[in-house]
Short mmCIF file of C-alpha atoms and ligand atoms in Angstrom, two decimals:
data_model
loop_
_atom_site.label_atom_id
_atom_site.label_comp_id
_atom_site.label_asym_id
_atom_site.label_seq_id
_atom_site.Cartn_x
_atom_site.Cartn_y
_atom_site.Cartn_z
CA UNK I 1 88.61 112.37 88.85
CA UNK I 2 90.51 109.35 87.49
CA UNK I 3 88.75 106.53 85.98
CA UNK I 4 89.16 103.29 87.62
CA UNK I 5 86.83 101.00 85.68
CA UNK I 6 88.26 97.85 84.10
CA UNK I 7 88.15 97.30 80.40
CA UNK I 8 88.40 100.93 80.42
CA UNK I 9 91.12 103.67 79.04
CA UNK I 10 92.64 103.28 82.21
CA UNK I 11 93.28 99.55 81.35
CA UNK I 12 94.52 100.13 78.36
CA UNK I 13 97.09 102.93 79.70
CA UNK I 14 97.89 100.63 82.28
CA UNK I 15 99.09 97.61 79.60
CA UNK I 16 100.90 100.45 77.49
CA UNK I 17 103.06 101.58 80.72
CA UNK I 18 103.79 97.74 81.23
CA UNK I 19 101.98 97.47 84.61
CA UNK I 20 99.73 94.88 83.82
CA UNK I 21 100.51 91.15 84.94
CA UNK I 22 104.23 92.51 85.33
CA UNK I 23 107.18 91.18 87.13
CA UNK I 24 106.95 92.67 91.11
CA UNK I 25 109.70 93.03 93.55
CA UNK I 26 110.27 90.29 96.08
CA UNK I 27 112.35 90.49 98.80
CA UNK I 28 115.54 88.13 99.05
CA UNK I 29 114.96 85.19 101.18
CA UNK I 30 116.71 81.66 100.88
CA UNK I 31 114.98 79.00 98.76
CA UNK I 32 115.08 76.49 102.05
CA UNK I 33 113.86 79.12 104.12
CA UNK I 34 111.30 79.99 102.21
CA UNK I 35 110.09 76.13 101.24
CA UNK I 36 109.89 75.79 105.04
CA UNK I 37 107.69 78.23 105.51
CA UNK I 38 105.33 77.62 102.95
CA UNK I 39 104.32 74.32 104.63
CA UNK I 40 100.83 73.74 105.03
CA UNK I 41 99.29 71.19 107.32
CA UNK I 42 95.61 70.15 107.68
CA UNK I 43 95.94 69.98 111.65
CA UNK I 44 97.04 74.13 112.50
CA UNK I 45 94.10 75.14 110.01
CA UNK I 46 91.92 72.51 111.24
CA UNK I 47 92.26 73.91 114.94
CA UNK I 48 92.21 77.89 113.99
CA UNK I 49 89.02 76.89 111.70
CA UNK I 50 87.45 74.68 114.47
CA UNK I 51 87.52 77.60 117.18
CA UNK I 52 86.11 80.19 114.73
CA UNK I 53 83.27 77.82 114.12
CA UNK I 54 82.56 77.10 117.62
CA UNK I 55 82.72 80.84 118.35
CA UNK I 56 80.25 81.38 115.35
CA UNK I 57 78.06 79.04 116.28
CA UNK I 58 78.09 79.68 119.89
CA UNK I 59 77.25 83.59 119.04
CA UNK I 60 74.61 82.16 117.10
CA UNK I 61 73.08 80.07 120.27
CA UNK I 62 73.27 83.31 122.11
CA UNK I 63 71.87 85.22 119.34
CA UNK I 64 68.75 83.10 118.97
CA UNK I 65 68.36 82.52 123.09
CA UNK I 66 68.59 86.32 123.71
CA UNK I 67 65.86 87.52 120.60
CA UNK I 68 64.20 90.28 121.27
CA UNK I 69 65.62 91.47 124.42
CA UNK I 70 68.47 94.02 125.43
CA UNK I 71 70.85 91.38 124.79
CA UNK I 72 70.00 90.90 121.17
CA UNK I 73 72.11 93.85 120.63
CA UNK I 74 75.29 92.76 121.76
CA UNK I 75 74.94 89.04 120.55
CA UNK I 76 73.87 90.35 116.95
CA UNK I 77 77.19 92.32 117.19
CA UNK I 78 79.54 89.23 118.22
CA UNK I 79 77.43 87.01 115.74
CA UNK I 80 77.62 89.43 113.08
CA UNK I 81 81.33 90.32 113.06
CA UNK I 82 82.22 86.70 113.37
CA UNK I 83 79.91 85.68 110.31
CA UNK I 84 80.54 89.24 107.85
CA UNK I 85 83.94 89.92 108.75
CA UNK I 86 85.94 86.95 110.15
CA UNK I 87 84.72 84.86 107.38
CA UNK I 88 86.65 87.25 105.04
CA UNK I 89 90.38 86.12 105.81
CA UNK I 90 89.10 82.78 105.92
CA UNK I 91 87.70 82.64 102.49
CA UNK I 92 90.87 84.48 101.37
CA UNK I 93 93.23 81.87 102.44
CA UNK I 94 91.20 78.91 101.57
CA UNK I 95 91.03 80.87 98.44
CA UNK I 96 94.63 80.90 97.61
CA UNK I 97 94.68 77.19 98.79
CA UNK I 98 97.17 77.87 101.73
CA UNK I 99 95.32 77.37 104.63
CA UNK I 100 94.84 73.49 104.43
CA UNK I 101 97.26 71.21 102.92
CA UNK I 102 94.17 69.29 101.22
CA UNK I 103 92.28 71.31 98.37
CA UNK I 104 89.19 69.56 99.14
CA UNK I 105 89.31 71.14 102.94
CA UNK I 106 90.48 74.43 101.40
CA UNK I 107 87.31 74.49 99.20
CA UNK I 108 84.93 73.38 101.63
CA UNK I 109 85.57 76.48 103.74
CA UNK I 110 85.88 78.79 100.53
CA UNK I 111 82.48 78.11 99.02
CA UNK I 112 80.24 78.73 101.87
CA UNK I 113 82.29 81.84 103.17
CA UNK I 114 81.88 83.10 99.63
CA UNK I 115 78.17 82.87 100.36
CA UNK I 116 78.66 84.34 103.71
CA UNK I 117 80.40 87.17 102.24
CA UNK I 118 77.92 87.49 98.99
CA UNK I 119 80.65 87.12 97.07
CA UNK I 120 80.35 84.97 93.96
CA UNK I 121 83.04 82.35 94.32
CA UNK I 122 84.04 81.59 90.93
CA UNK I 123 83.98 85.30 89.94
CA UNK I 124 86.04 86.22 93.00
CA UNK I 125 88.41 83.70 92.69
CA UNK I 126 89.57 85.08 89.45
CA UNK I 127 88.88 88.80 90.91
CA UNK I 128 91.75 87.71 93.26
CA UNK I 129 94.12 86.41 90.65
CA UNK I 130 93.65 90.12 89.18
CA UNK I 131 94.21 91.66 92.37
CA UNK I 132 97.45 89.71 92.69
CA UNK I 133 98.67 90.33 89.50
CA UNK I 134 97.99 94.26 89.31
CA UNK I 135 97.77 95.51 92.91
CA UNK I 136 96.25 98.48 93.25
CA UNK I 137 97.13 99.35 89.49
CA UNK I 138 94.21 101.68 88.38
CA UNK I 139 91.90 100.15 85.48
CA UNK I 140 93.30 96.64 86.37
CA UNK I 141 92.55 95.89 90.08
CA UNK I 142 88.88 95.06 90.86
CA UNK I 143 89.51 95.07 94.22
CA UNK I 144 90.37 98.94 95.07
CA UNK I 145 88.17 99.75 97.98
CA UNK I 146 88.35 103.95 97.27
CA UNK I 147 88.77 105.44 94.56
CA UNK I 148 90.38 109.23 94.41
CA UNK I 149 89.78 111.66 95.59
CA UNK I 150 88.64 109.41 98.36
CA UNK I 151 84.60 110.54 99.21
CA UNK I 152 83.33 109.57 102.95
CA UNK I 153 80.23 108.66 101.77
CA UNK I 154 81.91 105.82 99.52
CA UNK I 155 83.48 104.49 102.74
CA UNK I 156 81.18 104.89 105.54
CA UNK I 157 78.15 103.15 104.34
CA UNK I 158 80.25 100.25 104.09
CA UNK I 159 80.56 99.99 107.87
CA UNK I 160 77.30 98.26 107.32
CA UNK I 161 77.86 96.95 103.71
CA UNK I 162 75.33 99.29 102.45
CA UNK I 163 76.99 100.23 99.00
CA UNK I 164 79.48 97.10 98.42
CA UNK I 165 76.76 94.53 99.81
CA UNK I 166 73.81 95.80 97.70
CA UNK I 167 76.38 96.12 94.61
CA UNK I 168 77.40 92.32 95.19
CA UNK I 169 73.65 91.39 95.14
CA UNK I 170 72.69 93.32 92.57
CA UNK I 171 75.45 91.87 90.55
CA UNK I 172 74.69 88.46 91.28
CA UNK I 173 71.34 88.55 90.28
CA UNK I 174 72.31 90.10 87.02
CA UNK I 175 75.15 87.18 86.34
CA UNK I 176 71.60 84.65 87.43
CA UNK I 177 70.07 86.12 84.26
CA UNK I 178 73.47 85.47 82.31
CA UNK I 179 74.40 89.10 81.97
CA UNK I 180 78.01 89.43 82.45
CA UNK I 181 79.60 93.24 82.21
CA UNK I 182 82.57 93.97 80.30
CA UNK I 183 84.47 95.08 83.39
CA UNK I 184 83.88 91.35 84.99
CA UNK I 185 84.59 89.69 81.80
CA UNK I 186 87.87 91.45 81.49
CA UNK I 187 89.33 89.02 84.21
CA UNK I 188 87.16 86.10 83.78
CA UNK I 189 88.45 83.30 81.57
CA UNK I 190 85.91 81.79 78.90
CA UNK I 191 85.39 78.85 80.35
CA UNK I 192 84.42 80.26 83.84
CA UNK I 193 81.64 82.26 82.62
CA UNK I 194 78.77 79.22 82.39
CA UNK I 195 80.00 78.64 86.30
CA UNK I 196 79.52 81.97 87.34
CA UNK I 197 75.93 81.94 86.10
CA UNK I 198 75.46 78.57 87.53
CA UNK I 199 76.76 80.04 90.93
CA UNK I 200 74.73 83.14 90.81
CA UNK I 201 71.52 81.13 90.27
CA UNK I 202 72.11 79.01 92.96
CA UNK I 203 72.75 81.65 95.60
CA UNK I 204 69.54 83.67 94.15
CA UNK I 205 67.51 80.60 94.86
CA UNK I 206 69.04 80.23 98.37
CA UNK I 207 68.22 83.96 99.09
CA UNK I 208 64.60 83.66 97.83
CA UNK I 209 64.43 80.59 100.18
CA UNK I 210 65.36 82.64 102.96
CA UNK I 211 62.88 85.29 102.25
CA UNK I 212 60.40 82.81 101.60
CA UNK I 213 61.23 81.27 105.46
CA UNK I 214 60.19 85.33 106.75
CA UNK I 215 57.30 85.17 104.82
CA UNK I 216 56.06 81.69 106.31
CA UNK I 217 57.19 82.59 109.80
CA UNK I 218 56.02 85.82 109.40
CA UNK I 219 59.14 87.10 111.25
CA UNK I 220 62.77 88.57 109.93
CA UNK I 221 64.63 86.51 112.24
CA UNK I 222 65.93 84.18 109.25
CA UNK I 223 67.44 87.62 107.78
CA UNK I 224 69.00 88.15 111.30
CA UNK I 225 70.94 84.91 110.90
CA UNK I 226 71.83 84.88 107.21
CA UNK I 227 72.28 87.72 104.54
CA UNK I 228 71.83 90.46 107.06
CA UNK I 229 74.93 89.88 108.98
CA UNK I 230 76.73 90.16 105.99
CA UNK I 231 75.69 93.57 106.05
CA UNK I 232 75.61 94.60 109.83
CA UNK I 233 78.68 92.57 110.70
CA UNK I 234 80.65 93.65 107.63
CA UNK I 235 82.23 96.90 109.85
CA UNK I 236 85.69 94.82 111.02
CA UNK I 237 86.64 93.58 107.61
CA UNK I 238 86.13 97.45 106.34
CA UNK I 239 88.34 98.83 109.55
CA UNK I 240 90.72 96.27 109.20
CA UNK I 241 90.75 96.18 105.11
CA UNK I 242 91.22 99.85 105.07
CA UNK I 243 94.58 99.57 106.43
CA UNK I 244 95.85 97.29 103.42
CA UNK I 245 96.59 99.91 100.64
CA UNK I 246 94.81 103.03 101.43
CA UNK I 247 96.73 106.17 101.10
CA UNK I 248 99.81 104.35 99.30
CA UNK I 249 101.01 104.63 96.02
CA UNK I 250 98.90 103.28 92.79
CA UNK I 251 100.33 101.73 89.68
CA UNK I 252 104.10 100.83 91.24
CA UNK I 253 105.22 97.13 91.10
CA UNK I 254 106.67 97.15 94.40
CA UNK I 255 104.17 95.77 97.53
CA UNK I 256 106.69 97.74 100.03
CA UNK I 257 105.34 101.07 98.33
CA UNK I 258 101.57 100.20 98.06
CA UNK I 259 100.71 97.83 101.01
CA UNK I 260 100.74 97.94 104.69
CA UNK I 261 101.98 95.83 107.20
CA UNK I 262 100.85 96.76 110.65
CA UNK I 263 100.66 95.16 114.21
CA UNK I 264 98.01 93.92 115.98
CA UNK I 265 97.22 92.24 119.29
CA UNK I 266 96.42 88.57 119.18
CA UNK I 267 92.63 88.58 119.33
CA UNK I 268 92.60 90.89 116.17
CA UNK I 269 95.27 88.64 114.71
CA UNK I 270 93.16 85.55 115.10
CA UNK I 271 90.34 87.33 113.69
CA UNK I 272 92.01 88.40 110.85
CA UNK I 273 94.11 85.61 110.20
CA UNK I 274 97.39 87.44 110.33
CA UNK I 275 96.43 89.27 107.22
CA UNK I 276 97.89 92.55 108.97
CA UNK I 277 101.22 91.30 107.62
CA UNK I 278 99.78 92.16 104.56
CA UNK I 279 102.74 93.26 102.36
CA UNK I 280 104.25 89.82 103.20
CA UNK I 281 101.35 88.11 102.02
CA UNK I 282 101.19 89.99 98.75
CA UNK I 283 104.87 89.22 98.03
CA UNK I 284 104.87 85.89 99.05
CA UNK I 285 101.14 84.52 98.67
CA UNK I 286 102.29 80.81 98.70
CA UNK I 287 102.99 81.37 102.71
CA UNK I 288 100.27 80.51 104.71
CA UNK I 289 98.58 82.53 107.26
CA UNK I 290 100.24 81.05 110.35
CA UNK I 291 103.70 81.45 109.04
CA UNK I 292 103.57 85.21 107.91
CA UNK I 293 105.04 86.74 111.50
CA UNK I 294 107.87 84.33 110.90
CA UNK I 295 107.95 85.36 107.19
CA UNK I 296 108.02 88.80 108.44
CA UNK I 297 110.77 88.57 110.89
CA UNK I 298 112.68 87.05 107.97
CA UNK I 299 112.37 90.02 105.33
CA UNK I 300 111.99 92.63 107.92
CA UNK I 301 115.20 94.29 107.38
CA UNK I 302 113.96 94.77 103.61
CA UNK I 303 110.73 96.21 104.28
CA UNK I 304 109.29 99.72 105.48
CA UNK I 305 108.91 100.14 109.24
CA UNK I 306 105.17 98.70 109.98
CA UNK I 307 103.12 100.54 111.98
CA UNK I 308 102.74 99.57 115.68
CA UNK I 309 99.07 99.36 116.00
CA UNK I 310 95.68 99.70 114.15
CA UNK I 311 95.36 103.30 115.52
CA UNK I 312 98.79 104.13 114.31
CA UNK I 313 97.66 102.86 110.68
CA UNK I 314 94.29 105.47 110.89
CA UNK I 315 96.63 108.20 111.90
CA UNK I 316 98.56 107.55 108.64
CA UNK I 317 95.54 106.58 106.61
CA UNK I 318 92.87 109.07 107.67
CA UNK I 319 95.34 112.50 107.16
CA UNK I 320 96.62 111.03 103.65
CA UNK I 321 92.95 110.22 102.82
CA UNK I 322 92.16 113.88 103.84
CA UNK I 323 94.72 115.15 101.70
CA UNK I 324 94.28 112.74 98.67
CA UNK I 325 90.46 114.48 98.62
CA UNK I 326 91.99 117.91 97.64
CA UNK I 327 95.18 116.73 95.86
CA UNK I 328 94.44 113.18 94.41
CA UNK I 329 98.06 112.79 93.22
CA UNK I 330 99.59 113.00 96.53
CA UNK I 331 100.88 109.64 97.94
CA UNK I 332 102.20 108.48 101.06
CA UNK I 333 106.20 108.63 100.84
CA UNK I 334 107.57 105.46 102.17
CA UNK I 335 111.26 104.53 103.35
CA UNK I 336 112.59 101.34 101.61
CA UNK I 337 115.80 99.98 103.10
CA UNK I 338 118.51 101.29 100.76
CA UNK I 339 120.20 98.13 100.63
CA UNK I 340 117.13 96.59 98.80
CA UNK I 341 117.54 98.28 95.64
CA UNK I 342 120.71 96.25 94.63
CA UNK I 343 119.05 93.08 95.59
CA UNK I 344 117.88 90.51 93.10
CA UNK I 345 114.06 91.36 93.23
CA UNK I 346 111.71 88.73 91.52
CA UNK I 347 113.09 85.32 91.28
CA UNK I 348 115.94 86.20 93.67
CA UNK I 349 114.87 82.86 95.75
CA UNK I 350 116.00 79.91 93.57
CA UNK I 351 118.59 77.30 93.66
CA UNK I 352 119.96 77.32 90.18
CA UNK I 353 122.29 74.73 88.02
CA UNK I 354 124.96 75.29 85.65
CA UNK I 355 124.36 72.87 82.50
CA UNK I 356 126.89 71.62 80.30
CA UNK I 357 126.27 70.35 76.89
CA UNK I 358 126.92 66.72 76.46
CA UNK I 359 125.73 66.51 73.15
CA UNK I 360 122.13 65.52 71.26
CA UNK I 361 120.62 68.21 72.75
CA UNK I 362 120.94 66.70 76.59
CA UNK I 363 122.78 68.85 79.36
CA UNK I 364 124.32 68.00 82.64
CA UNK I 365 122.70 69.67 85.26
CA UNK I 366 124.72 68.53 88.51
CA UNK I 367 125.25 65.65 90.39
CA UNK I 368 121.98 63.29 91.02
CA UNK I 369 121.83 64.41 94.92
CA UNK I 370 121.87 68.18 93.97
CA UNK I 371 118.09 67.72 93.30
CA UNK I 372 116.52 67.55 96.98
CA UNK I 373 113.00 66.57 97.95
CA UNK I 374 110.60 69.50 98.37
CA UNK I 375 113.07 71.87 96.43
CA UNK I 376 112.91 72.88 93.04
CA UNK I 377 116.05 73.71 90.94
CA UNK I 378 116.21 76.39 87.93
CA UNK I 379 118.23 75.32 85.00
CA UNK I 380 118.52 78.26 82.35
CA UNK I 381 119.88 77.01 79.04
CA UNK I 382 119.82 79.68 76.38
CA UNK I 383 116.34 81.53 76.42
CA UNK I 384 114.87 78.61 77.86
CA UNK I 385 113.98 77.73 81.45
CA UNK I 386 113.63 74.18 83.11
CA UNK I 387 112.58 73.22 86.56
CA UNK I 388 113.82 70.18 88.21
CA UNK I 389 112.56 68.51 91.04
CA UNK I 390 112.69 64.83 93.12
CA UNK I 391 109.43 63.22 94.21
CA UNK I 392 110.32 60.22 96.15
CA UNK I 393 113.24 58.48 94.40
CA UNK I 394 112.29 59.94 90.96
CA UNK I 395 113.91 63.00 89.33
CA UNK I 396 111.24 65.12 87.19
CA UNK I 397 111.92 68.06 84.83
CA UNK I 398 109.20 70.40 83.75
CA UNK I 399 109.45 74.16 81.44
CA UNK I 400 110.68 76.25 84.11
CA UNK I 401 107.92 79.28 83.38
CA UNK I 402 104.28 79.28 84.77
CA UNK I 403 101.81 79.18 81.98
CA UNK I 404 99.25 81.27 83.37
CA UNK I 405 101.55 84.70 83.01
CA UNK I 406 104.56 83.12 81.12
CA UNK I 407 106.62 85.24 83.21
CA UNK I 408 106.73 83.73 86.69
CA UNK I 409 109.57 81.28 87.70
CA UNK I 410 108.19 78.17 89.23
CA UNK I 411 111.56 77.40 90.63
CA UNK I 412 110.56 79.94 93.40
CA UNK I 413 107.22 78.30 94.00
CA UNK I 414 106.45 75.22 96.60
CA UNK I 415 106.34 71.51 96.19
CA UNK I 416 103.23 70.16 97.42
CA UNK I 417 103.05 66.53 97.43
CA UNK I 418 103.81 65.82 93.74
CA UNK I 419 102.90 68.99 92.40
CA UNK I 420 104.23 72.31 92.02
CA UNK I 421 102.57 75.45 93.29
CA UNK I 422 103.21 78.93 91.17
CA UNK I 423 104.60 81.81 93.73
CA UNK I 424 102.25 84.36 91.91
CA UNK I 425 98.80 82.91 92.13
CA UNK I 426 98.91 79.72 93.60
CA UNK I 427 98.30 77.95 90.31
CA UNK I 428 99.44 74.12 90.63
CA UNK I 429 100.77 71.61 87.95
CA UNK I 430 101.18 67.88 88.54
CA UNK I 431 105.10 67.36 88.25
CA UNK I 432 105.44 64.25 86.39
CA UNK I 433 102.65 64.99 83.70
CA UNK I 434 102.74 68.95 83.83
CA UNK I 435 98.89 68.80 83.43
CA UNK I 436 97.28 71.88 85.55
CA UNK I 437 95.69 70.97 88.80
CA UNK I 438 94.68 74.52 90.39
CA UNK I 439 93.62 77.50 88.97
CA UNK I 440 94.31 79.81 87.61
CA UNK I 441 96.64 77.62 85.14
CA UNK I 442 95.01 76.08 82.39
CA UNK I 443 97.76 75.06 80.18
CA UNK I 444 100.12 72.12 80.87
CA UNK I 445 104.00 72.37 81.31
CA UNK I 446 106.15 70.94 78.68
CA UNK I 447 107.87 67.89 80.85
CA UNK I 448 111.42 66.44 80.03
CA UNK I 449 113.18 63.31 80.42
CA UNK I 450 116.07 63.21 83.27
CA UNK I 451 118.58 60.33 83.49
CA UNK I 452 121.43 59.58 85.66
CA UNK I 453 124.98 58.97 84.00
CA UNK I 454 127.51 57.90 86.27
CA UNK I 455 126.08 59.95 89.20
CA UNK I 456 125.16 62.76 87.04
CA UNK I 457 122.06 64.17 86.41
CA UNK I 458 121.34 64.38 82.10
CA UNK I 459 118.48 66.61 81.46
CA UNK I 460 117.13 65.71 77.66
CA UNK I 461 115.77 69.18 76.84
CA UNK I 462 115.97 68.51 73.16
CA UNK I 463 117.92 71.50 72.68
CA UNK I 464 121.01 72.64 70.55
CA UNK I 465 123.68 74.21 72.53
CA UNK I 466 123.04 77.92 72.75
S1 FES Q 1 101.69 83.41 86.99
FE1 FES Q 1 99.51 82.92 87.70
S2 FES Q 1 99.73 80.89 88.57
FE2 FES Q 1 101.45 80.92 87.56
#
């Protein structure tokens, strides 16, 4: 059996094979179109969230009224599914910072949803960053839900969260004692560890308070509403999550090969927040959930044919897992459109300027209208890359490569107000100062002066002509 553990020989092998923090394929899309698809509004996310909360609270009231009658079962089924499954895509979207325009609102959803899912908020933020860096790369991705050869005994109990839920609770308790495993340390930055320990202690305290409530009341009712639904309501999260990557290729740098897009009906799409467009999400994580169907239509010509339904997905996944049970190296072959082989891949979606040296380490980078509000222009000078932005009437320039992985061009990112958001993990920088504004970025970008001379933009890059 292949070793899937992190911080292991498999990890070292993935690094040696160039699979860690590597450059991934991105389907070609125009910068204008990508920018318009990446717009977030508080209003749209608020409507979806209010509907979800209304359903959650309504089902909780029904559950309470129905207590210990025959209606308890269907009421618990609905409440549990909303609590233990539908909180997952809300957690996920707000973790990316793409649901609301406001970071505060995203965090207001992310932290309670983490609790509902038994996930440690900070730990999982970093775990998900790694999942996006190294999707289904063995030894690197902490979110592979089934190792090969797949065992039914590893999947089935998680319909009621038995293995995954108990693992996460045990891990939280361990973190509350200050003990973080080498596997978790492998993706957690040093500065985040004290926060993980503090959050774990707070979470364990709340769990103990719920248990104390049960003892005081002499009843298991509190557990029916909190903690319990993280288990008995987890089934839909597993059923939908199984379709994301299982059976597809491991260790490949193309989401079209290892991630599935399926069509779902509107009810499931609401419960799952459009995460059925999963390949699109992985390829362009800056696009919010509500724009994923439009993104799908935009790049469909470059993607494998989506599966038409959940049932069709399981018709593909189940035989694949049975086959991988006896032959773990077997993977579902996917047909990739031929034309895409010649397309630009990563970095294909950006406006670029043609710099011309004007002496003194300065470069003419175009006329002063060439940088439009909300757009980023990439400037390559020798082996350096810069990014130009217009915020209000002012033009700014920063280093063009994200300081997090040092391989991602910010010119393919998204301007959010006065910040630039990296297209890989949604980290953000202040455009004017270059300072980091959103994890996972921690290190500032260099900033450069841009002046207008006779209607031309001159970037004072401090470089000699290459
Ligand atoms: S590469 Fe991770 S946030 Fe930029």
